[in-house]
PDB file of C-alpha atoms in Angstrom:
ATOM      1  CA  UNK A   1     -53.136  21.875  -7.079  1.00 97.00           C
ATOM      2  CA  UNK A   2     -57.086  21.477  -7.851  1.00 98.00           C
ATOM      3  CA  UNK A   3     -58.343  18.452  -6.032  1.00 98.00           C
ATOM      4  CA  UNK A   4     -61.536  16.701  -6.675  1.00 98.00           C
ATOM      5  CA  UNK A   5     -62.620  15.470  -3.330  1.00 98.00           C
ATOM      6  CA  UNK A   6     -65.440  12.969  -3.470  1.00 98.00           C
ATOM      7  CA  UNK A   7     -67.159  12.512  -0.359  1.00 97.00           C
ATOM      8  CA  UNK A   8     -65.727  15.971   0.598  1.00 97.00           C
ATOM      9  CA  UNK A   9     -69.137  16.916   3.061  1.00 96.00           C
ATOM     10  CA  UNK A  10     -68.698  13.925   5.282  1.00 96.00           C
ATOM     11  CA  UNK A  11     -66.624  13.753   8.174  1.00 96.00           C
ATOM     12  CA  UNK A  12     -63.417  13.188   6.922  1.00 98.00           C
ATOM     13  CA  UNK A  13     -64.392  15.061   3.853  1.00 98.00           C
ATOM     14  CA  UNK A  14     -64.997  18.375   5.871  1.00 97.00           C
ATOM     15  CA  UNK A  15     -61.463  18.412   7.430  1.00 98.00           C
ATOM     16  CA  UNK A  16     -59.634  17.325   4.515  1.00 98.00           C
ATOM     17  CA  UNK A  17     -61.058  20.615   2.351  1.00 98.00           C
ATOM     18  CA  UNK A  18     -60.331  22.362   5.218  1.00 98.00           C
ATOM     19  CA  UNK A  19     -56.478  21.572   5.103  1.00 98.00           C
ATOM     20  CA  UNK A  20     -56.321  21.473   1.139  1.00 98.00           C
ATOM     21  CA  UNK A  21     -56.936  25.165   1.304  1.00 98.00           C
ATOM     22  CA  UNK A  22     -54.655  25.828   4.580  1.00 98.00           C
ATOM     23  CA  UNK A  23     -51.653  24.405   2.401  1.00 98.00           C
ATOM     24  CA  UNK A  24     -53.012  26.243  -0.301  1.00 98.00           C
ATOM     25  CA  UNK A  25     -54.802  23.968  -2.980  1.00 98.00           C
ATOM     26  CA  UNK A  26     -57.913  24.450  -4.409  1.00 98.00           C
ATOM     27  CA  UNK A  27     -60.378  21.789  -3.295  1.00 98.00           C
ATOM     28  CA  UNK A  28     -63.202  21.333  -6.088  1.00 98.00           C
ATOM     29  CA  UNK A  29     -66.198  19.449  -4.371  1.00 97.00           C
ATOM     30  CA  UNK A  30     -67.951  16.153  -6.449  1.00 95.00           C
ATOM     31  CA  UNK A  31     -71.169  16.475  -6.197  1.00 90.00           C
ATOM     32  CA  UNK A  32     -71.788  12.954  -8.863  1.00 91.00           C
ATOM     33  CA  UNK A  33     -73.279   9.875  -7.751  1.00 92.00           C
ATOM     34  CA  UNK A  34     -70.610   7.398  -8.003  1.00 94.00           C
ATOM     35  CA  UNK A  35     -73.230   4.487  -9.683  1.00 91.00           C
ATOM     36  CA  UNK A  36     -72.836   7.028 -12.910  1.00 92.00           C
ATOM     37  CA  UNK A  37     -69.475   7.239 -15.259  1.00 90.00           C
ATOM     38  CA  UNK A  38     -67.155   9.575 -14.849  1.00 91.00           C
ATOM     39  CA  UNK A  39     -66.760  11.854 -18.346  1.00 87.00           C
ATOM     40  CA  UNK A  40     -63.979  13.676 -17.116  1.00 89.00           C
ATOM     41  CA  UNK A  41     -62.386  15.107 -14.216  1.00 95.00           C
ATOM     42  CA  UNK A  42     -60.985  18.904 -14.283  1.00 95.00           C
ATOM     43  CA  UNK A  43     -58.606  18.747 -11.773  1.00 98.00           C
ATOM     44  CA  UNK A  44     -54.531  17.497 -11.045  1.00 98.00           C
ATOM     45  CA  UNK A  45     -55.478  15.445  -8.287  1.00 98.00           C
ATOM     46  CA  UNK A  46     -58.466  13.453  -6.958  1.00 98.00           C
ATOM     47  CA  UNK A  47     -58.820  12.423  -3.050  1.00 98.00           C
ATOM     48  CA  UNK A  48     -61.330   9.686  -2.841  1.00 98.00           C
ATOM     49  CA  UNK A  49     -63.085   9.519   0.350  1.00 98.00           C
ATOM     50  CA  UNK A  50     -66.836   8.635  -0.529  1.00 97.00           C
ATOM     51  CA  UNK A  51     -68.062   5.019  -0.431  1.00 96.00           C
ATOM     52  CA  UNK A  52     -70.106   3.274   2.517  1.00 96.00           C
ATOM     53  CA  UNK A  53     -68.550   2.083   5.855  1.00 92.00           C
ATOM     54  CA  UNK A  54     -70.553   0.490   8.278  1.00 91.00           C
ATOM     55  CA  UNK A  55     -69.056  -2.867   8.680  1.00 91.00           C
ATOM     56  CA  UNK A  56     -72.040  -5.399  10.365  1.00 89.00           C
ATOM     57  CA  UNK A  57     -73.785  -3.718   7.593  1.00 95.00           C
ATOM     58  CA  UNK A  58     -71.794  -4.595   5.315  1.00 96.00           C
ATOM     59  CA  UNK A  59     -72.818  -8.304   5.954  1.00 96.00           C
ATOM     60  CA  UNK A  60     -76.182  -7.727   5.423  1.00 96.00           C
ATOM     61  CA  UNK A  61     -75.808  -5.947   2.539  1.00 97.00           C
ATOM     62  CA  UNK A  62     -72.552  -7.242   0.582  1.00 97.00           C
ATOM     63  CA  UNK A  63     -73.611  -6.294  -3.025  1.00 98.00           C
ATOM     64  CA  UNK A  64     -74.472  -2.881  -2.651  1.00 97.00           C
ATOM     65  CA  UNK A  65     -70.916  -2.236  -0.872  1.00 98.00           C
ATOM     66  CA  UNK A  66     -69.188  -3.832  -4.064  1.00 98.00           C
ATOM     67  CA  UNK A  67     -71.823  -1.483  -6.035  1.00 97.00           C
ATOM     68  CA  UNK A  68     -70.323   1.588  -4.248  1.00 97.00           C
ATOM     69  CA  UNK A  69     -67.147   1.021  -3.395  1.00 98.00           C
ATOM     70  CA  UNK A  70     -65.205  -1.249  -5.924  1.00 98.00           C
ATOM     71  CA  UNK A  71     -67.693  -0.042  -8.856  1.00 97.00           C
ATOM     72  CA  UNK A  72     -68.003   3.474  -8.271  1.00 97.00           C
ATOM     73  CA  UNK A  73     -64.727   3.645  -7.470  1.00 98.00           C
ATOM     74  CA  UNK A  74     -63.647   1.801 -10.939  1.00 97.00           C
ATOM     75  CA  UNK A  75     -66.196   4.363 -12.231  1.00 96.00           C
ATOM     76  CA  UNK A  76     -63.939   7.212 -11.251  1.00 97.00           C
ATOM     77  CA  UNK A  77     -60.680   5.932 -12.211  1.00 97.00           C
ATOM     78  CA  UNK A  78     -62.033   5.252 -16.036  1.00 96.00           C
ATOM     79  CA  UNK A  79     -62.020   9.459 -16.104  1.00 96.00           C
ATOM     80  CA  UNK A  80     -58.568   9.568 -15.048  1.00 97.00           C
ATOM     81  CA  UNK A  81     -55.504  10.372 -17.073  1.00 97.00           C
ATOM     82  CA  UNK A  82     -52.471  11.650 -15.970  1.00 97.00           C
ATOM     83  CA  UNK A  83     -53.322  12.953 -12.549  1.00 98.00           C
ATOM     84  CA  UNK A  84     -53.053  12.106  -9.003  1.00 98.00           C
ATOM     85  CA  UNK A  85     -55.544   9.889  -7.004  1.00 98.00           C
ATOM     86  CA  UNK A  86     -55.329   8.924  -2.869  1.00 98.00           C
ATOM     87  CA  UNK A  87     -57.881   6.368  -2.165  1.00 98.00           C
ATOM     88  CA  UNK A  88     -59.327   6.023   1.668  1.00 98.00           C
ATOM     89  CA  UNK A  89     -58.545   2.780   2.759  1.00 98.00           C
ATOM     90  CA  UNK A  90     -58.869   0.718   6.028  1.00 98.00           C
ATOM     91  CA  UNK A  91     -56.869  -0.887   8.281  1.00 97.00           C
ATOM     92  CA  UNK A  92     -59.446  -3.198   8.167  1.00 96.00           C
ATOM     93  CA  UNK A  93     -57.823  -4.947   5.461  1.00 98.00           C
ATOM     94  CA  UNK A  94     -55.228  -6.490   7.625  1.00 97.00           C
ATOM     95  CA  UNK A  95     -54.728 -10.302   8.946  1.00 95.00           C
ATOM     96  CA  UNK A  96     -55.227  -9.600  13.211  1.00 93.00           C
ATOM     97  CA  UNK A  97     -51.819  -9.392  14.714  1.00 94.00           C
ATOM     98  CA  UNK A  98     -50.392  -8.829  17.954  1.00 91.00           C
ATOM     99  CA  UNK A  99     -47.365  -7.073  16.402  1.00 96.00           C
ATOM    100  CA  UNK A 100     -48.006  -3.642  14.571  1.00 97.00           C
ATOM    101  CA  UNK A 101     -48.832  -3.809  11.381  1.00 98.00           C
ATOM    102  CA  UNK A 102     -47.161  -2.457   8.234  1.00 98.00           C
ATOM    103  CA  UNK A 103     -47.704  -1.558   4.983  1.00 98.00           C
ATOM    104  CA  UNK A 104     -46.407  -5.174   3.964  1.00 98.00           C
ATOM    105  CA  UNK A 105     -48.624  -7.357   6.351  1.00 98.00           C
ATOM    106  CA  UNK A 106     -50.613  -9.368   5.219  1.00 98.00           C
ATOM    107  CA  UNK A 107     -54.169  -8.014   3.459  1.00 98.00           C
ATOM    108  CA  UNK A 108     -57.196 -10.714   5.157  1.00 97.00           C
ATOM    109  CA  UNK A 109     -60.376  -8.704   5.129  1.00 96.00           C
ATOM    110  CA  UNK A 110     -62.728  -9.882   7.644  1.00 92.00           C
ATOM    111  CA  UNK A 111     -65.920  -8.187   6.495  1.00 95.00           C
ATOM    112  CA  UNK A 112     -67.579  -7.414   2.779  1.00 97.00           C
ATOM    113  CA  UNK A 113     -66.891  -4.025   3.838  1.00 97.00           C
ATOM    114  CA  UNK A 114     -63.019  -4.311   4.133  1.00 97.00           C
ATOM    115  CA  UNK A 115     -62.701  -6.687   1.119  1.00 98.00           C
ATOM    116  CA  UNK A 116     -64.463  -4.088  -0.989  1.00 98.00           C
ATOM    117  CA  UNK A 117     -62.215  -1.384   0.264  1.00 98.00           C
ATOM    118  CA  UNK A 118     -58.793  -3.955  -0.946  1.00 98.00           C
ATOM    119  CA  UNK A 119     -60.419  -4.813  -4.398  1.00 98.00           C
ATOM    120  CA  UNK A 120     -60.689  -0.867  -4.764  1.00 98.00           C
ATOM    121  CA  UNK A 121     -57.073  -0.799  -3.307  1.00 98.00           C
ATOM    122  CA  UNK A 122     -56.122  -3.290  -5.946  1.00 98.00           C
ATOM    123  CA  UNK A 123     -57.798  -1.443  -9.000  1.00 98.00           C
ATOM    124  CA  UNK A 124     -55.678   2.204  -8.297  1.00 98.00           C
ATOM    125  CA  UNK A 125     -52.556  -0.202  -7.610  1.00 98.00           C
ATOM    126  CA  UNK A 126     -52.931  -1.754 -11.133  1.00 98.00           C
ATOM    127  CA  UNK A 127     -53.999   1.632 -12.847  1.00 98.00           C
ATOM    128  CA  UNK A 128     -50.455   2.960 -11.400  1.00 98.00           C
ATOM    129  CA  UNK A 129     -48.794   0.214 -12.629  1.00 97.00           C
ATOM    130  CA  UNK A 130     -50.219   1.126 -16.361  1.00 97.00           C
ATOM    131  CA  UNK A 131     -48.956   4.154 -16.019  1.00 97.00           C
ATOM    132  CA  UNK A 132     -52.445   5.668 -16.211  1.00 97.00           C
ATOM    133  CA  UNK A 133     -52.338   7.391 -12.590  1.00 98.00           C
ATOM    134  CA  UNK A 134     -50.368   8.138  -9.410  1.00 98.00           C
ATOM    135  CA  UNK A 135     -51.745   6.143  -6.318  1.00 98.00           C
ATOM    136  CA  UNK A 136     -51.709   6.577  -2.877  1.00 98.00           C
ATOM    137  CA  UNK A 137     -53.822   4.683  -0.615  1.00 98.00           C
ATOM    138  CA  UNK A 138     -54.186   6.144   3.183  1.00 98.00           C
ATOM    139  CA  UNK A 139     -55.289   2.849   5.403  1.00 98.00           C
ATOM    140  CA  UNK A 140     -56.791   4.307   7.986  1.00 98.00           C
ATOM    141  CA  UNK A 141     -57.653   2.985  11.189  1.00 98.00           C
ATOM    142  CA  UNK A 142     -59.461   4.603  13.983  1.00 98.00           C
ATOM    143  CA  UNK A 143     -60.540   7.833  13.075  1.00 98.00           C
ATOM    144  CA  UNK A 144     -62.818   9.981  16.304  1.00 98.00           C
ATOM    145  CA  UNK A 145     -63.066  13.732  17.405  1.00 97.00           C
ATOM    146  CA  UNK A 146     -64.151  16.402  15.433  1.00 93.00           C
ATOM    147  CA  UNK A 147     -67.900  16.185  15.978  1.00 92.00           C
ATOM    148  CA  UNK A 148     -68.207  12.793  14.673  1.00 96.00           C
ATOM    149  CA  UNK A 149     -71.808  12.041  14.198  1.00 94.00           C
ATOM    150  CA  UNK A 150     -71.449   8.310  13.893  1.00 94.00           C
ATOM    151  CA  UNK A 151     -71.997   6.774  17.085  1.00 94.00           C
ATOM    152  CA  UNK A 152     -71.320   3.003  16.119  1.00 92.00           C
ATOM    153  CA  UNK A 153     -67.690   4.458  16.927  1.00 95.00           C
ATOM    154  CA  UNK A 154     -66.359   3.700  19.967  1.00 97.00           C
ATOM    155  CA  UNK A 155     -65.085   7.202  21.336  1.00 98.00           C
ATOM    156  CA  UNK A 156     -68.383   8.826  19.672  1.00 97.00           C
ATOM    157  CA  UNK A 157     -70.312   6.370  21.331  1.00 97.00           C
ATOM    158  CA  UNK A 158     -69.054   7.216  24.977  1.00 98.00           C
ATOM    159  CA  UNK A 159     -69.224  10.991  24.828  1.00 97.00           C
ATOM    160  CA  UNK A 160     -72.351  10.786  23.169  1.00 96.00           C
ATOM    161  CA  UNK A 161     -73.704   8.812  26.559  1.00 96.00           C
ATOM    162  CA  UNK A 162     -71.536  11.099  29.005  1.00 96.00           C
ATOM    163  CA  UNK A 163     -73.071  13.866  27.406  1.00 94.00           C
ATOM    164  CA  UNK A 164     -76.963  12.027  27.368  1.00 93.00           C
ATOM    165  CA  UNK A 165     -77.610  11.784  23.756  1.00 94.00           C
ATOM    166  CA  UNK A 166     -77.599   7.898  23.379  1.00 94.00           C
ATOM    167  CA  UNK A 167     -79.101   5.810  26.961  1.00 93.00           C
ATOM    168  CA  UNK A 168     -75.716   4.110  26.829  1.00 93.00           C
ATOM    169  CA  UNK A 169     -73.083   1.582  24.657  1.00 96.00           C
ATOM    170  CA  UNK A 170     -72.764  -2.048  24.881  1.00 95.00           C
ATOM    171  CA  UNK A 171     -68.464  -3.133  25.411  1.00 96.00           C
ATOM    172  CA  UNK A 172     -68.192  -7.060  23.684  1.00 94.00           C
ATOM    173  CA  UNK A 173     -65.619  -8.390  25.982  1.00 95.00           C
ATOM    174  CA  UNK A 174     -63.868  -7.169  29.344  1.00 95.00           C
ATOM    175  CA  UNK A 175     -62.607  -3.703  27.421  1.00 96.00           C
ATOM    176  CA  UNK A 176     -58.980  -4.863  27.398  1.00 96.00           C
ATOM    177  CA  UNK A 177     -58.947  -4.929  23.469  1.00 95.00           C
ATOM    178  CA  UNK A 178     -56.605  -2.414  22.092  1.00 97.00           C
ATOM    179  CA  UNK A 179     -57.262   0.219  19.117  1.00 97.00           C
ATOM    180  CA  UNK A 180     -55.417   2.609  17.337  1.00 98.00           C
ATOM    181  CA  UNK A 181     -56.869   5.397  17.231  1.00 98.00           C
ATOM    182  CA  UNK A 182     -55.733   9.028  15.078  1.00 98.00           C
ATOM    183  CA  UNK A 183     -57.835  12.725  15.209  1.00 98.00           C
ATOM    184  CA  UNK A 184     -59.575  13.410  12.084  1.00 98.00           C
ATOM    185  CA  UNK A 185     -57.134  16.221  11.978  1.00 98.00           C
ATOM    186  CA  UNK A 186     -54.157  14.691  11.470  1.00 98.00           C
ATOM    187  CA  UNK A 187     -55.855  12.428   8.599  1.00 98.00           C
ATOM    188  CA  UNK A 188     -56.272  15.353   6.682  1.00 98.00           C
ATOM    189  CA  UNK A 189     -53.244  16.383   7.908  1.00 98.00           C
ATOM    190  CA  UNK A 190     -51.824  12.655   6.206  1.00 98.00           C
ATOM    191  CA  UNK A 191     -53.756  13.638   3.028  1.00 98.00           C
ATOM    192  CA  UNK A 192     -51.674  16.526   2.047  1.00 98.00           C
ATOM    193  CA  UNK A 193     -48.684  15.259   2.780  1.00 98.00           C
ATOM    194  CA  UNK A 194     -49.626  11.944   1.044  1.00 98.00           C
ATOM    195  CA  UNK A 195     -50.886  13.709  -2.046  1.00 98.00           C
ATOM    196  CA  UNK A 196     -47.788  16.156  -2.168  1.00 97.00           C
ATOM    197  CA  UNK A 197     -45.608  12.899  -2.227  1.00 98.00           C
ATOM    198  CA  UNK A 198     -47.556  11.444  -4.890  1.00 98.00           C
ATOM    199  CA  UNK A 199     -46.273  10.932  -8.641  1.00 97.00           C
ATOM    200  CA  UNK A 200     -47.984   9.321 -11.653  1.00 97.00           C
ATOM    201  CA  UNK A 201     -46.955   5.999 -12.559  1.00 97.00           C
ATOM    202  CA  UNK A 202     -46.339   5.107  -8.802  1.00 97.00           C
ATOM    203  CA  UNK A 203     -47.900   3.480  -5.982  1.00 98.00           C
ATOM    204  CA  UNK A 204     -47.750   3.750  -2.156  1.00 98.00           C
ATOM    205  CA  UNK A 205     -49.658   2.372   0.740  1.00 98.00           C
ATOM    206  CA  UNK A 206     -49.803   4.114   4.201  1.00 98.00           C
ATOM    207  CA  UNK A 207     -50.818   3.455   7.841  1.00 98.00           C
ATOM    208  CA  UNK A 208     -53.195   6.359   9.406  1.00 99.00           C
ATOM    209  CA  UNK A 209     -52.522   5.931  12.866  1.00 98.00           C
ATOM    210  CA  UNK A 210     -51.726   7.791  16.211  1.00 98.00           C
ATOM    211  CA  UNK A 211     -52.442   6.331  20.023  1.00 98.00           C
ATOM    212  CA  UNK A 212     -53.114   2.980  20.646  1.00 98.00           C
ATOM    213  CA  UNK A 213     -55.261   2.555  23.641  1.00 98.00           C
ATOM    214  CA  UNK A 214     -58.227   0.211  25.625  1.00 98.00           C
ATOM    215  CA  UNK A 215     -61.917   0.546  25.226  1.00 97.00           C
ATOM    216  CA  UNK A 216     -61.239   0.875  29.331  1.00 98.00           C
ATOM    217  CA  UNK A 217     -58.718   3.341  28.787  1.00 98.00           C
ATOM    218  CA  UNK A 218     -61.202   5.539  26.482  1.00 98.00           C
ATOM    219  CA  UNK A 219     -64.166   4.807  29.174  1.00 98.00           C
ATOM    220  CA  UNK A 220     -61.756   6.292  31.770  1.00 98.00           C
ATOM    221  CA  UNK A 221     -60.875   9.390  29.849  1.00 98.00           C
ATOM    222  CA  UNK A 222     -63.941  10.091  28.880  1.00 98.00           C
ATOM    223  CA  UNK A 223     -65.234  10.232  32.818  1.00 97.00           C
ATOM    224  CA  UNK A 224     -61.719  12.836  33.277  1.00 97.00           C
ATOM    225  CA  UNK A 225     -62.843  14.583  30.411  1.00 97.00           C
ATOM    226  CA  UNK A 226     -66.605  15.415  30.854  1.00 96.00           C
ATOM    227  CA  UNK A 227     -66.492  14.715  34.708  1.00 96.00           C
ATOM    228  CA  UNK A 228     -69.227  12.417  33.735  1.00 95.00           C
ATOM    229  CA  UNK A 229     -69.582   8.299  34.083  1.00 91.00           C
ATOM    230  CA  UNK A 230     -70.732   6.261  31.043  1.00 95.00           C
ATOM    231  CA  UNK A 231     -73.426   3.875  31.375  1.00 95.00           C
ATOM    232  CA  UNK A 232     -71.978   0.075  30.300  1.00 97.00           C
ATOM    233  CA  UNK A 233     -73.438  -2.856  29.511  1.00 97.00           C
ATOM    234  CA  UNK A 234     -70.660  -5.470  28.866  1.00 96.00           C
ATOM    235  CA  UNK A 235     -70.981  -8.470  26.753  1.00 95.00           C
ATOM    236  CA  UNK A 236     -69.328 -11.587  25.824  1.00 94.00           C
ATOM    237  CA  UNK A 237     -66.506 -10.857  23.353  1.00 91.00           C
ATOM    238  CA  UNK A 238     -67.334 -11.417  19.708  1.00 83.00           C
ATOM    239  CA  UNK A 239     -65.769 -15.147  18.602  1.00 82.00           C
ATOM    240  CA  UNK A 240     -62.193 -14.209  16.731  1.00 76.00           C
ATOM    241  CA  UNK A 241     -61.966 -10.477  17.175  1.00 82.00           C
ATOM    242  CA  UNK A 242     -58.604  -9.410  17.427  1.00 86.00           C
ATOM    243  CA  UNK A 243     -57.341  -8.086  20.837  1.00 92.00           C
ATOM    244  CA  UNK A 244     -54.968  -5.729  19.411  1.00 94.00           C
ATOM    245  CA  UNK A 245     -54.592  -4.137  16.421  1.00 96.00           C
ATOM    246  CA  UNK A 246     -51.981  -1.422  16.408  1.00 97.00           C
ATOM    247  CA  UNK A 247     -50.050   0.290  13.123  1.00 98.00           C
ATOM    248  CA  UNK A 248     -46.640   1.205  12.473  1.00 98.00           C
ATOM    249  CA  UNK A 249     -46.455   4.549  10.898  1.00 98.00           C
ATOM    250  CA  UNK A 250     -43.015   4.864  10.095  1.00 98.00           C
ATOM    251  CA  UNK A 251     -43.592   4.860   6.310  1.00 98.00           C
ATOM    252  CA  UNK A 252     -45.756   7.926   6.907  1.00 98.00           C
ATOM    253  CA  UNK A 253     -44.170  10.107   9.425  1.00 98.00           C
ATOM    254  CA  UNK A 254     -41.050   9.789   6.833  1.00 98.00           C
ATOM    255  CA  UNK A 255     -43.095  12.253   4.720  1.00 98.00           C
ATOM    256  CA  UNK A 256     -42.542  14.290   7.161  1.00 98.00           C
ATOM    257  CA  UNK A 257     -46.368  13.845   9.075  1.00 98.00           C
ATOM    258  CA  UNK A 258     -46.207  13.808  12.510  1.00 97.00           C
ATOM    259  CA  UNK A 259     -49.906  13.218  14.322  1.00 98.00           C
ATOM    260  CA  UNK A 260     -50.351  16.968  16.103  1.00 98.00           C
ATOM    261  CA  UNK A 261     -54.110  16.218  17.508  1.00 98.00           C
ATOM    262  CA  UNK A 262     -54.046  12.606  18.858  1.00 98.00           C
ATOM    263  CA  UNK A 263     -53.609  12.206  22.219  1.00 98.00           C
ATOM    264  CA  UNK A 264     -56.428  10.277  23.443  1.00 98.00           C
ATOM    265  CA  UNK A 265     -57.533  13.237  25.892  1.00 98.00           C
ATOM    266  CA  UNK A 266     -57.540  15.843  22.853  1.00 98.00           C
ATOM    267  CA  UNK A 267     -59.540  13.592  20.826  1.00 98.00           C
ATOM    268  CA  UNK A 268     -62.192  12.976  23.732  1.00 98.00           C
ATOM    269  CA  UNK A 269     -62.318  16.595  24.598  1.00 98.00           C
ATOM    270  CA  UNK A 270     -62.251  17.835  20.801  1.00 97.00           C
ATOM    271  CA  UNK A 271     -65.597  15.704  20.334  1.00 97.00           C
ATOM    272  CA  UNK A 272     -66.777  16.837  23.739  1.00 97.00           C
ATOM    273  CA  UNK A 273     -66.695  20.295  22.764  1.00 95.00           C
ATOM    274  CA  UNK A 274     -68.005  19.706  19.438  1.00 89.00           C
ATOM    275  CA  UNK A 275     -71.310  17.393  20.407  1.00 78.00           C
ATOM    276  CA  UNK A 276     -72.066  18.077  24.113  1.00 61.00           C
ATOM    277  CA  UNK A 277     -75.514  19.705  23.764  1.00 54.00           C
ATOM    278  CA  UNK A 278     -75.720  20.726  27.732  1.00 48.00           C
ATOM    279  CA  UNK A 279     -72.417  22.388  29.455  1.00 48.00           C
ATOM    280  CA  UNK A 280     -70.850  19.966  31.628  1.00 43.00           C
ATOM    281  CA  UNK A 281     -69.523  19.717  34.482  1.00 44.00           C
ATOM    282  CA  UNK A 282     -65.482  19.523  32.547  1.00 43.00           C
ATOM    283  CA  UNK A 283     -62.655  17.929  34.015  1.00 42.00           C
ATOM    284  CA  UNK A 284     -61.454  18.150  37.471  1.00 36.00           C
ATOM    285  CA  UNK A 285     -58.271  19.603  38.213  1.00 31.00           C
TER     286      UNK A 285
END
């Protein structure tokens, strides 16, 4: 298929047109602003993965996220007729829950950031509904390795200060609080199969997830990873953030996706590799 990828140089963007053309589709890069209309789009598929993501952000700046990523992506979908589209998602849109969460658990967004990224959910769902579109939306929910640049991220974060690039990271609470975490890989990875499965006039929802684990449990494998320590300074928690947030991926893996990349050491050493910018020392054996 030819797939418009918006969003395609950023960092899921990069791996995602790298997979598209392993499986053998033709990934056609957007370079349009997404504050302008959409005249057309020459292509059987579109993966949308542009829009702004910085959650705290998000709060200080709530219009502009609706600007970008509910309009711009309502900007898009105007073009559309006929073809595919797989909308980037978060599981950010869920209600906290000690259980692992589903495709059917409750939607609560927390932040202007994650409601934006449900009303955009909400607009592809209806468009399917009309008939207009096919549309998949990918909830993903912690995506690291790969040379991620974005060191508000907790696994960026710590390599970056084992490997002396940032003086250090700040842990809000005693490091207990559990994430689920998936390589950047295997999201493309989800992508393909996702947009394979997809058919116009239908909708589907998946989970983007891989190995749930503990801030501690990343600050240890980090240290095993890079041999190095990582400077902390804990906090006090945040009031009301969730202690675990884990996803079922059953829907998902019955595409036949099965996470190849996500062990929590591969994903540590993968962005070792890929942003270390002094040899170090490496694990001990």
């Amino acid at each position: 298929m030819r797939v418009l990828v918006t969003g395609a140089t950023g960092y899921v963007g990069r791996a995602v047109v790298r997979e598209l053309q392993v499986h053998g589709h033709e990934p056609v890069l957007s370079r349009q602003r997404l504050s302008e209309p959409f005249h057309s789009v020459d292509a059987d598929a579109v993966i949308h993965l542009a829009g702004v993501a910085r959650v705290r952000e998000s709060f200080e700046d709530p219009l502009s996220y609706y600007e970008t990523n509910v309009a711009g992506t309502l900007n898009l979908l105007k073009a559309l007729r006929g073809q595919r589209f797989l909308l980037a998602s978060t599981g950010a849109v869920y209600r906290p829950s000690s259980s692992p969460l589903t495709e059917e658990s409750v939607r609560e967004p927390s932040s202007p950031y994650a409601a934006t990224k449900a009303a955009a959910e909400d607009l592809a769902a209806w468009a399917a509904r009309s008939g207009r579109i096919g549309a998949t939306t990918l909830r993903l929910f912690n995506v690291a390795g790969g040379g991620d640049s974005d060191t508000t991220r907790v696994i960026t974060r710590a390599v970056a200060c084992a490997a002396g690039t940032v003086p250090g990271m700040e842990v809000y609470g005693d490091g207990t609080a559990v994430r689920d975490f998936v390589h950047v890989r295997d999201v493309a990875a989800a992508f393909v199969v996702a947009l394979e499965a997809c058919t116009v006039g239908t909708s589907s929802v998946y989970n983007v997830a891989a190995t749930p684990a503990s801030v501690r449990d990343v600050l240890t494998t980090v240290a095993e990873v890079t041999g190095r320590s990582v400077d902390v300074t804990w906090r006090p928690a945040h009031p009301g953030e969730a202690p675990v947030q884990r996803a079922d991926v059953t829907r998902l893996r019955a595409l036949g996706w099965k996470p190849a990349h996500s062990s929590l050491a591969e994903i540590v050493r993968d962005q070792w590799l890929a942003s270390a910018p002094v040899p170090g020392p490496g694990p001990s054996r």
